[in-house]
Amino acid sequence: MALIVQKYGGSSVADPESIKRVAKRIVETRKAGNEVVVAVSAMGDTTDELIDLAHQVTPIPEPRELDMLLTAGERISMALLAMAIKSMGYDARSFTGSQAGMITDARHGAARIVDVTPGRIREAVDEGAIVIVAGFQGFSRESRDITTLGRGGSDTTAVALAAALEASVCEIYTDVDGVFTSDPRVVPMAKKIDYITSEEMLELAASGAKVLHIRAVEYARRHGVTLHVRSSFNNGEGTYVLNETTDDYAEKLAALQGRLQERGKTVEEPIIAGVATDLSEAKITVVGVPDVPGKAAQIFKIVAKTNANIDMIVQNVSAAATSLTDISFTLPKGDGQRVLQALRAEQSDVGFQSLQYDDQIGKLALVGAGMRSNAGVSAALFDALFTAGINIEMISTSEIRISVVTRADTVAEAARVVHKAFGLDAETQAVVYAGTGR
Ligand code: ASP
Ligand code: MG
């Protein structure tokens, strides 16, 4: 008997009808002869509503209490889902994160899983029950408190359960058909990807693709968990995220390609896996930095102390006459003011002239493992942007990714032209079923 872990996101369990529909799906998986463990998110936008509620009580909610509050969202959906399954004549039991053995560190709102002890889950499964686990939450042995894993953390709960229970696959159910070559809400001609390596998925998730939580992809990659991202609104196969680093990769890939071929699909390896866009970052430029050793170190030490997560960095060639240079970097908008303040405080010490802040930038990332062995990818990218009259403000690359920064209001257009230029456009528009894409 195979053990399958399934995760249902908030938009898949948004109301009682949806919960019943999901319950039916879970029962069908069970009827097909599988053991089933489910991680579930809070209904619809419950988590956001609970956060709003907290802010109506106090401007800065105590992190411990906020976690206590937010975990209630998943308790509601898990209990309702278990009831719905029970009423269909199947044994089902719900468990909180802490009952399920999701042991985390003590960081409220951003806890990391340090251990999974799924004894009770195993027992319930062995007794023939379908198990429903509250996503996104855990328990810290250190503080003996309830924690949450950060927004979107239910994916990580599912993957951690799949790893601990050695599940054959971790199915992530969402409101789109799978992972797309781009966000269908931005690029309507985006198409579903049948399979992708976990390395490419990581780059896409890091570049702003929201379909999978980046920490879930990291966890799956580290523990060799196969992910299957699919829609809870139909029965089609979605996207498999395969771990190219595990021993059974070739075997799994061949089996999957065989299945796809039977259905008349072509399975040639694409050079480009997808195009991601991100409007969540801002750019800070430190103007007039003395071009002498140690200045970059000094600047980024100041930035690091603010705990801001910086992304791209560009330093200009210094002007010969002045020996001054500019250093620009991007970071989440939410960190912008804090970093500006920290830099301003040390301006005379570092000796730069001024600071510029720009929160009207957009980032586009082109990702594909095929870049390693194919020349001309950057030239084709820049040419597509040039033809569309889109100006590039910053460029950065990794082995399998090229990212550019443009004006915020041109990034969607940029994604569409690049998507087309690399032959990724589908024949028909993608279907978006429901939800907000969160
Ligand atoms: N309910 C939580 C959130 O909205 C966790 C999740 O959906 O994965 O962030
Ligand atoms: Mg949610």
Coordinates of C-alpha atoms and ligand atoms in Angstrom, one line a residue:
M1 CA 0.0 0.0 0.0
A2 CA 1.4 3.4 -0.9
L3 CA 1.3 6.3 1.6
I4 CA 0.3 9.6 0.0
V5 CA 0.6 13.0 1.7
Q6 CA -1.8 15.6 0.3
K7 CA -1.9 19.3 1.1
Y8 CA -4.9 21.5 0.4
G9 CA -4.5 25.2 0.4
G10 CA -6.9 27.8 1.7
S11 CA -8.7 28.4 -1.6
S12 CA -9.4 24.6 -1.9
V13 CA -11.2 24.6 1.5
A14 CA -12.7 28.1 1.4
D15 CA -16.3 27.1 2.3
P16 CA -18.4 24.1 3.4
E17 CA -19.1 23.0 -0.2
S18 CA -15.3 23.1 -1.0
I19 CA -14.6 21.1 2.2
K20 CA -17.0 18.4 1.1
R21 CA -15.5 18.3 -2.3
V22 CA -12.0 17.9 -0.9
A23 CA -13.3 15.2 1.5
K24 CA -14.6 13.3 -1.5
R25 CA -11.2 13.5 -3.2
I26 CA -9.4 12.3 -0.1
V27 CA -11.9 9.4 0.2
E28 CA -11.3 8.5 -3.5
T29 CA -7.5 8.4 -2.9
R30 CA -8.2 6.1 0.1
K31 CA -10.6 3.9 -2.0
A32 CA -7.9 3.5 -4.6
G33 CA -5.9 1.6 -2.0
N34 CA -3.7 4.3 -0.5
E35 CA -3.0 5.4 3.0
V36 CA -3.7 9.1 3.2
V37 CA -2.2 11.8 5.4
V38 CA -3.5 15.4 4.7
A39 CA -2.0 18.7 5.7
V40 CA -4.6 21.5 5.4
S41 CA -4.5 25.3 5.4
A42 CA -6.9 27.7 7.0
M43 CA -10.2 28.3 5.1
G44 CA -9.9 31.0 2.4
D45 CA -8.4 34.2 3.8
T46 CA -8.9 33.3 7.4
T47 CA -5.2 33.9 8.3
D48 CA -5.3 37.4 6.9
E49 CA -8.6 38.1 8.7
L50 CA -7.1 36.8 12.0
I51 CA -4.1 39.1 11.5
D52 CA -6.4 42.1 10.9
L53 CA -8.3 41.2 14.0
A54 CA -5.2 41.2 16.1
H55 CA -4.2 44.6 14.7
Q56 CA -7.6 45.9 15.7
V57 CA -6.8 45.0 19.3
T58 CA -3.2 46.3 19.4
P59 CA -0.8 47.8 16.8
I60 CA 2.0 45.3 17.6
P61 CA 0.5 42.0 18.7
E62 CA 2.7 39.9 21.0
P63 CA 4.3 37.2 18.7
R64 CA 3.5 34.3 21.0
E65 CA -0.2 35.3 21.2
L66 CA -0.3 36.0 17.4
D67 CA 0.9 32.4 16.7
M68 CA -1.7 31.1 19.2
L69 CA -4.4 33.0 17.3
L70 CA -3.3 32.1 13.8
T71 CA -3.0 28.4 14.5
A72 CA -6.7 28.5 15.3
G73 CA -7.4 29.0 11.5
E74 CA -6.0 25.5 10.6
R75 CA -7.8 23.9 13.6
I76 CA -11.1 25.0 12.1
S77 CA -10.4 23.5 8.6
M78 CA -8.9 20.3 9.9
A79 CA -11.8 19.5 12.2
L80 CA -14.4 20.3 9.5
L81 CA -12.5 18.2 7.0
A82 CA -12.3 15.2 9.3
M83 CA -16.1 15.5 10.1
A84 CA -16.9 15.6 6.4
I85 CA -14.9 12.5 5.8
K86 CA -16.4 10.7 8.8
S87 CA -19.9 11.5 7.5
M88 CA -18.9 9.6 4.3
G89 CA -18.3 6.5 6.4
Y90 CA -14.5 6.6 6.5
D91 CA -12.5 6.9 9.7
A92 CA -10.7 10.2 9.9
R93 CA -8.9 12.0 12.7
S94 CA -7.5 15.5 12.9
F95 CA -4.4 16.5 14.8
T96 CA -2.8 19.8 15.6
G97 CA 0.8 20.4 14.5
S98 CA 2.0 19.7 18.0
Q99 CA 0.0 16.4 18.2
A100 CA 1.5 15.4 14.9
G101 CA 5.0 15.9 16.2
M102 CA 6.0 18.9 14.2
I103 CA 8.9 20.1 16.4
T104 CA 10.2 23.5 15.6
D105 CA 12.6 26.1 17.0
A106 CA 11.1 28.9 19.2
R107 CA 10.9 31.6 16.6
H108 CA 7.3 32.8 16.5
G109 CA 6.0 33.6 13.1
A110 CA 9.0 32.1 11.3
A111 CA 9.7 28.8 13.1
R112 CA 11.9 26.2 11.5
I113 CA 11.2 22.5 11.7
V114 CA 13.9 20.8 13.7
D115 CA 12.4 17.3 14.1
V116 CA 9.3 15.4 13.1
T117 CA 8.0 12.7 15.5
P118 CA 4.9 11.4 13.8
G119 CA 4.2 8.6 16.2
R120 CA 0.5 9.4 16.6
I121 CA 0.1 9.9 12.9
R122 CA 1.7 6.5 12.2
E123 CA -0.5 4.8 14.7
A124 CA -3.7 6.3 13.3
V125 CA -2.7 5.4 9.8
D126 CA -1.9 1.8 10.9
E127 CA -5.4 1.6 12.4
G128 CA -6.8 2.5 9.0
A129 CA -7.7 6.1 9.6
I130 CA -7.3 9.0 7.2
V131 CA -5.2 11.6 9.1
I132 CA -5.7 15.3 8.8
V133 CA -2.9 17.5 10.2
A134 CA -3.2 21.3 10.7
G135 CA -0.7 22.9 8.4
F136 CA 1.8 25.8 9.2
Q137 CA 2.1 25.1 12.9
G138 CA 4.4 23.3 15.3
F139 CA 5.6 23.2 18.9
S140 CA 8.9 24.3 20.4
R141 CA 10.4 22.0 23.0
E142 CA 12.7 24.9 24.0
S143 CA 9.9 27.4 24.9
R144 CA 7.1 24.8 25.2
D145 CA 5.0 27.1 23.0
I146 CA 2.9 26.8 19.9
T147 CA 4.7 28.2 16.8
T148 CA 3.9 29.0 13.2
L149 CA 6.2 28.4 10.2
G150 CA 5.5 31.7 8.4
R151 CA 3.0 32.6 5.8
G152 CA 2.3 29.8 3.3
G153 CA 3.9 27.3 5.7
S154 CA 1.4 24.5 5.1
D155 CA 3.4 23.3 2.1
T156 CA 6.3 22.8 4.4
T157 CA 4.2 20.9 6.9
A158 CA 3.1 18.5 4.1
V159 CA 6.6 18.0 2.8
A160 CA 8.0 17.4 6.3
L161 CA 5.3 14.8 7.0
A162 CA 6.0 13.1 3.6
A163 CA 9.7 12.9 4.5
A164 CA 9.1 11.6 8.0
L165 CA 6.5 9.0 6.8
E166 CA 8.5 8.1 3.7
A167 CA 5.5 8.8 1.6
S168 CA 5.7 7.8 -2.1
V169 CA 4.6 11.3 -3.1
C170 CA 3.6 14.6 -1.6
E171 CA 0.7 16.1 -3.6
I172 CA 0.2 19.9 -3.3
Y173 CA -3.4 20.8 -4.2
T174 CA -4.0 24.3 -5.3
D175 CA -6.2 26.5 -7.4
V176 CA -4.2 26.2 -10.6
D177 CA -3.4 23.1 -12.7
G178 CA 0.2 23.0 -11.6
V179 CA 3.4 24.9 -11.9
F180 CA 3.2 27.2 -15.0
T181 CA 6.0 28.6 -17.2
S182 CA 4.9 31.9 -15.8
D183 CA 2.2 33.3 -13.5
P184 CA -1.0 32.9 -15.6
R185 CA -2.4 36.0 -14.0
V186 CA 0.6 38.0 -15.5
V187 CA 1.2 35.9 -18.7
P188 CA -2.2 34.6 -19.9
M189 CA -0.4 32.3 -22.5
A190 CA 1.6 30.6 -19.7
K191 CA 1.4 26.8 -19.9
K192 CA 1.5 24.0 -17.4
I193 CA 4.9 22.3 -16.9
D194 CA 4.7 18.5 -16.8
Y195 CA 7.9 18.1 -14.8
I196 CA 10.7 20.3 -13.5
T197 CA 13.8 19.7 -11.4
S198 CA 13.8 20.8 -7.8
E199 CA 16.8 23.0 -8.7
E200 CA 14.8 24.9 -11.3
M201 CA 11.8 25.0 -8.9
L202 CA 13.9 26.5 -6.2
E203 CA 15.2 29.3 -8.5
L204 CA 11.6 30.0 -9.7
A205 CA 10.3 30.1 -6.1
A206 CA 13.1 32.4 -5.1
S207 CA 12.4 34.7 -8.0
G208 CA 8.8 35.3 -7.0
A209 CA 6.8 32.3 -8.3
K210 CA 4.2 31.9 -5.6
V211 CA 2.8 28.5 -6.4
L212 CA 5.1 26.7 -4.0
H213 CA 6.6 27.9 -0.7
I214 CA 10.3 28.1 -1.1
R215 CA 11.1 26.4 2.2
A216 CA 8.9 23.5 1.1
V217 CA 10.9 23.1 -2.1
E218 CA 14.2 23.3 -0.1
Y219 CA 12.9 20.7 2.4
A220 CA 11.7 18.4 -0.4
R221 CA 15.1 18.7 -2.2
R222 CA 17.1 18.0 1.0
H223 CA 15.0 14.9 1.9
G224 CA 14.4 13.6 -1.6
V225 CA 10.6 14.0 -1.5
T226 CA 8.8 14.0 -4.9
L227 CA 6.2 16.8 -5.2
H228 CA 3.2 16.7 -7.4
V229 CA 1.5 20.2 -7.7
R230 CA -2.0 19.8 -9.0
S231 CA -5.5 21.3 -9.0
S232 CA -8.1 20.4 -6.5
F233 CA -10.7 21.5 -9.0
N234 CA -10.1 18.7 -11.6
N235 CA -8.5 15.3 -11.9
G236 CA -5.7 16.2 -14.3
E237 CA -2.1 15.4 -13.5
G238 CA -0.2 18.6 -12.5
T239 CA 3.5 19.2 -12.3
Y240 CA 6.0 16.8 -10.8
V241 CA 9.0 18.4 -9.1
L242 CA 11.7 15.7 -9.3
N243 CA 15.0 15.7 -7.4
E244 CA 17.7 15.4 -9.9
T245 CA 20.2 14.7 -7.0
T246 CA 18.6 11.4 -5.8
D247 CA 19.5 7.9 -7.1
D248 CA 16.1 7.1 -8.5
Y249 CA 15.8 10.3 -10.6
A250 CA 16.5 8.7 -14.0
E251 CA 14.0 5.9 -13.2
K252 CA 11.3 8.3 -12.1
L253 CA 11.9 10.6 -15.0
A254 CA 11.7 7.7 -17.5
A255 CA 8.5 6.4 -16.0
L256 CA 6.9 9.8 -16.1
Q257 CA 8.1 10.5 -19.7
G258 CA 6.7 7.1 -20.7
R259 CA 3.3 8.0 -19.3
L260 CA 3.3 11.4 -21.0
Q261 CA 4.3 9.9 -24.4
E262 CA 1.4 7.5 -24.1
R263 CA -0.8 10.5 -24.0
G264 CA 0.8 11.9 -27.1
K265 CA 2.9 14.5 -25.4
T266 CA 6.4 15.5 -26.6
V267 CA 9.0 15.2 -23.9
E268 CA 12.0 17.0 -25.2
E269 CA 14.0 18.8 -22.6
P270 CA 13.3 22.5 -22.7
I271 CA 16.1 25.0 -22.3
I272 CA 14.0 27.4 -20.3
A273 CA 11.7 26.1 -17.5
G274 CA 9.9 29.4 -16.8
V275 CA 9.8 33.2 -16.3
A276 CA 9.0 34.6 -12.9
T277 CA 8.2 38.2 -11.9
D278 CA 8.4 40.0 -8.6
L279 CA 7.0 43.4 -7.6
S280 CA 7.9 43.0 -3.9
E281 CA 11.4 44.6 -4.0
A282 CA 12.8 48.1 -3.9
K283 CA 16.2 49.4 -4.9
I284 CA 18.6 51.4 -2.8
T285 CA 21.6 53.2 -4.4
V286 CA 24.5 54.4 -2.3
V287 CA 25.8 57.3 -4.3
G288 CA 29.4 58.5 -4.3
V289 CA 31.2 55.8 -2.4
P290 CA 35.0 56.2 -2.2
D291 CA 36.5 53.5 -4.5
V292 CA 38.9 52.0 -1.9
P293 CA 39.1 48.5 -0.4
G294 CA 36.7 47.9 2.5
K295 CA 33.8 50.2 1.5
A296 CA 31.5 47.4 0.2
A297 CA 32.2 45.4 3.3
Q298 CA 31.4 48.4 5.5
I299 CA 28.1 49.1 3.7
F300 CA 26.8 45.5 3.7
K301 CA 27.8 45.0 7.4
I302 CA 25.5 47.9 8.2
V303 CA 22.8 46.3 6.0
A304 CA 23.3 42.9 7.5
K305 CA 22.8 44.3 11.0
T306 CA 19.2 45.2 10.0
N307 CA 18.5 41.6 9.1
A308 CA 17.3 42.7 5.7
N309 CA 17.4 40.0 3.0
I310 CA 19.2 41.7 0.1
D311 CA 19.0 40.2 -3.4
M312 CA 20.9 41.8 -6.4
I313 CA 24.0 43.9 -6.0
V314 CA 25.5 46.1 -8.7
Q315 CA 28.6 48.3 -8.4
N316 CA 29.4 50.8 -11.1
V317 CA 32.9 51.5 -12.5
S318 CA 34.2 54.5 -10.6
A319 CA 34.4 57.8 -12.4
A320 CA 38.2 58.4 -13.1
A321 CA 38.0 62.1 -12.1
T322 CA 36.5 61.6 -8.7
S323 CA 37.4 58.0 -7.7
L324 CA 33.8 57.6 -6.5
T325 CA 31.4 54.8 -7.4
D326 CA 27.7 53.9 -6.9
I327 CA 26.5 50.7 -5.3
S328 CA 22.9 49.6 -5.8
F329 CA 21.1 46.6 -4.3
T330 CA 17.6 45.3 -4.2
L331 CA 15.7 44.2 -1.0
P332 CA 12.1 43.5 0.1
K333 CA 10.1 46.8 0.2
G334 CA 9.3 46.1 3.9
D335 CA 13.0 46.4 4.8
G336 CA 13.6 49.6 2.8
Q337 CA 13.1 52.3 5.5
R338 CA 15.0 50.4 8.1
V339 CA 18.0 49.9 5.9
L340 CA 18.0 53.6 4.8
Q341 CA 17.9 54.7 8.3
A342 CA 20.8 52.4 9.3
L343 CA 22.9 53.7 6.4
R344 CA 22.1 57.3 7.0
A345 CA 23.2 56.9 10.6
E346 CA 26.7 55.9 9.4
Q347 CA 27.0 58.2 6.4
S348 CA 29.9 60.2 7.5
D349 CA 31.8 57.1 8.7
V350 CA 31.4 55.4 5.3
G351 CA 31.9 58.6 3.4
F352 CA 29.3 58.2 0.7
Q353 CA 27.5 61.3 -0.8
S354 CA 23.8 60.4 -0.7
L355 CA 21.2 57.6 -0.8
Q356 CA 18.5 57.0 -3.4
Y357 CA 15.4 54.9 -2.8
D358 CA 13.2 53.5 -5.6
D359 CA 10.3 51.2 -4.9
Q360 CA 8.9 51.3 -8.4
I361 CA 11.0 48.5 -9.7
G362 CA 10.0 45.1 -11.1
K363 CA 12.2 42.0 -11.3
L364 CA 12.0 39.4 -14.1
A365 CA 13.9 36.1 -13.8
L366 CA 14.4 33.6 -16.6
V367 CA 15.1 30.1 -15.2
G368 CA 16.3 26.9 -16.9
A369 CA 18.9 24.2 -16.3
G370 CA 19.4 24.1 -20.1
M371 CA 21.3 27.5 -19.8
R372 CA 24.3 25.5 -18.7
S373 CA 24.7 23.9 -22.1
N374 CA 23.2 26.5 -24.4
A375 CA 24.9 29.7 -25.6
G376 CA 23.0 32.9 -26.4
V377 CA 20.3 32.8 -23.8
S378 CA 21.2 36.2 -22.4
A379 CA 21.5 37.7 -25.8
A380 CA 18.0 36.4 -26.7
L381 CA 16.6 37.7 -23.5
F382 CA 18.0 41.2 -23.9
D383 CA 17.0 41.3 -27.5
A384 CA 13.4 40.5 -26.7
L385 CA 13.3 43.3 -24.1
F386 CA 15.0 45.8 -26.5
T387 CA 12.4 44.9 -29.3
A388 CA 9.6 45.7 -26.8
G389 CA 11.3 49.0 -25.8
I390 CA 11.9 47.9 -22.2
N391 CA 14.9 49.3 -20.4
I392 CA 17.0 47.1 -18.2
E393 CA 18.3 48.7 -15.0
M394 CA 20.2 45.9 -13.4
I395 CA 21.3 42.4 -14.4
S396 CA 22.3 39.4 -12.3
T397 CA 22.9 35.8 -13.1
S398 CA 23.3 32.4 -11.5
E399 CA 24.2 29.2 -13.3
I400 CA 20.6 28.5 -14.3
R401 CA 19.0 32.0 -14.0
I402 CA 19.2 35.4 -15.5
S403 CA 17.4 38.2 -13.6
V404 CA 16.8 41.8 -14.7
V405 CA 15.3 44.8 -13.0
T406 CA 12.9 47.0 -15.0
R407 CA 10.4 49.7 -14.1
A408 CA 7.5 48.2 -12.1
D409 CA 4.9 49.1 -14.7
T410 CA 6.8 47.3 -17.5
V411 CA 7.6 44.0 -15.9
A412 CA 4.3 42.3 -16.8
E413 CA 4.8 43.3 -20.5
A414 CA 8.5 42.2 -20.2
A415 CA 7.4 38.7 -18.9
R416 CA 4.9 38.3 -21.8
V417 CA 7.5 39.2 -24.5
V418 CA 10.2 37.1 -23.0
H419 CA 7.8 34.2 -22.6
K420 CA 7.0 34.4 -26.2
A421 CA 10.5 34.9 -27.4
F422 CA 11.6 31.6 -25.8
G423 CA 8.8 29.7 -27.4
L424 CA 7.0 29.1 -24.1
D425 CA 3.5 30.4 -25.2
A426 CA 0.7 27.9 -25.0
E427 CA -1.9 27.6 -27.8
T428 CA -4.7 28.6 -25.5
Q429 CA -5.0 30.8 -22.4
A430 CA -4.5 29.3 -19.0
V431 CA -7.5 28.7 -16.7
V432 CA -7.4 30.2 -13.3
Y433 CA -10.1 28.6 -11.1
A434 CA -10.3 30.5 -7.9
G435 CA -8.4 32.2 -5.1
T436 CA -6.1 35.1 -4.9
G437 CA -2.9 33.2 -5.7
R438 CA -1.7 33.3 -2.1
Ligands
ASP1 N1 -2.9 29.7 6.5 C1 -1.5 30.0 6.5 C2 -1.3 31.2 5.5 O1 -2.3 31.7 5.0 C3 -0.6 28.9 6.0 C4 -0.9 28.5 4.6 O2 -1.8 28.8 4.0 O3 0.0 27.7 4.1 O4 -0.2 31.7 5.4
MG2 MG -3.4 30.7 3.1

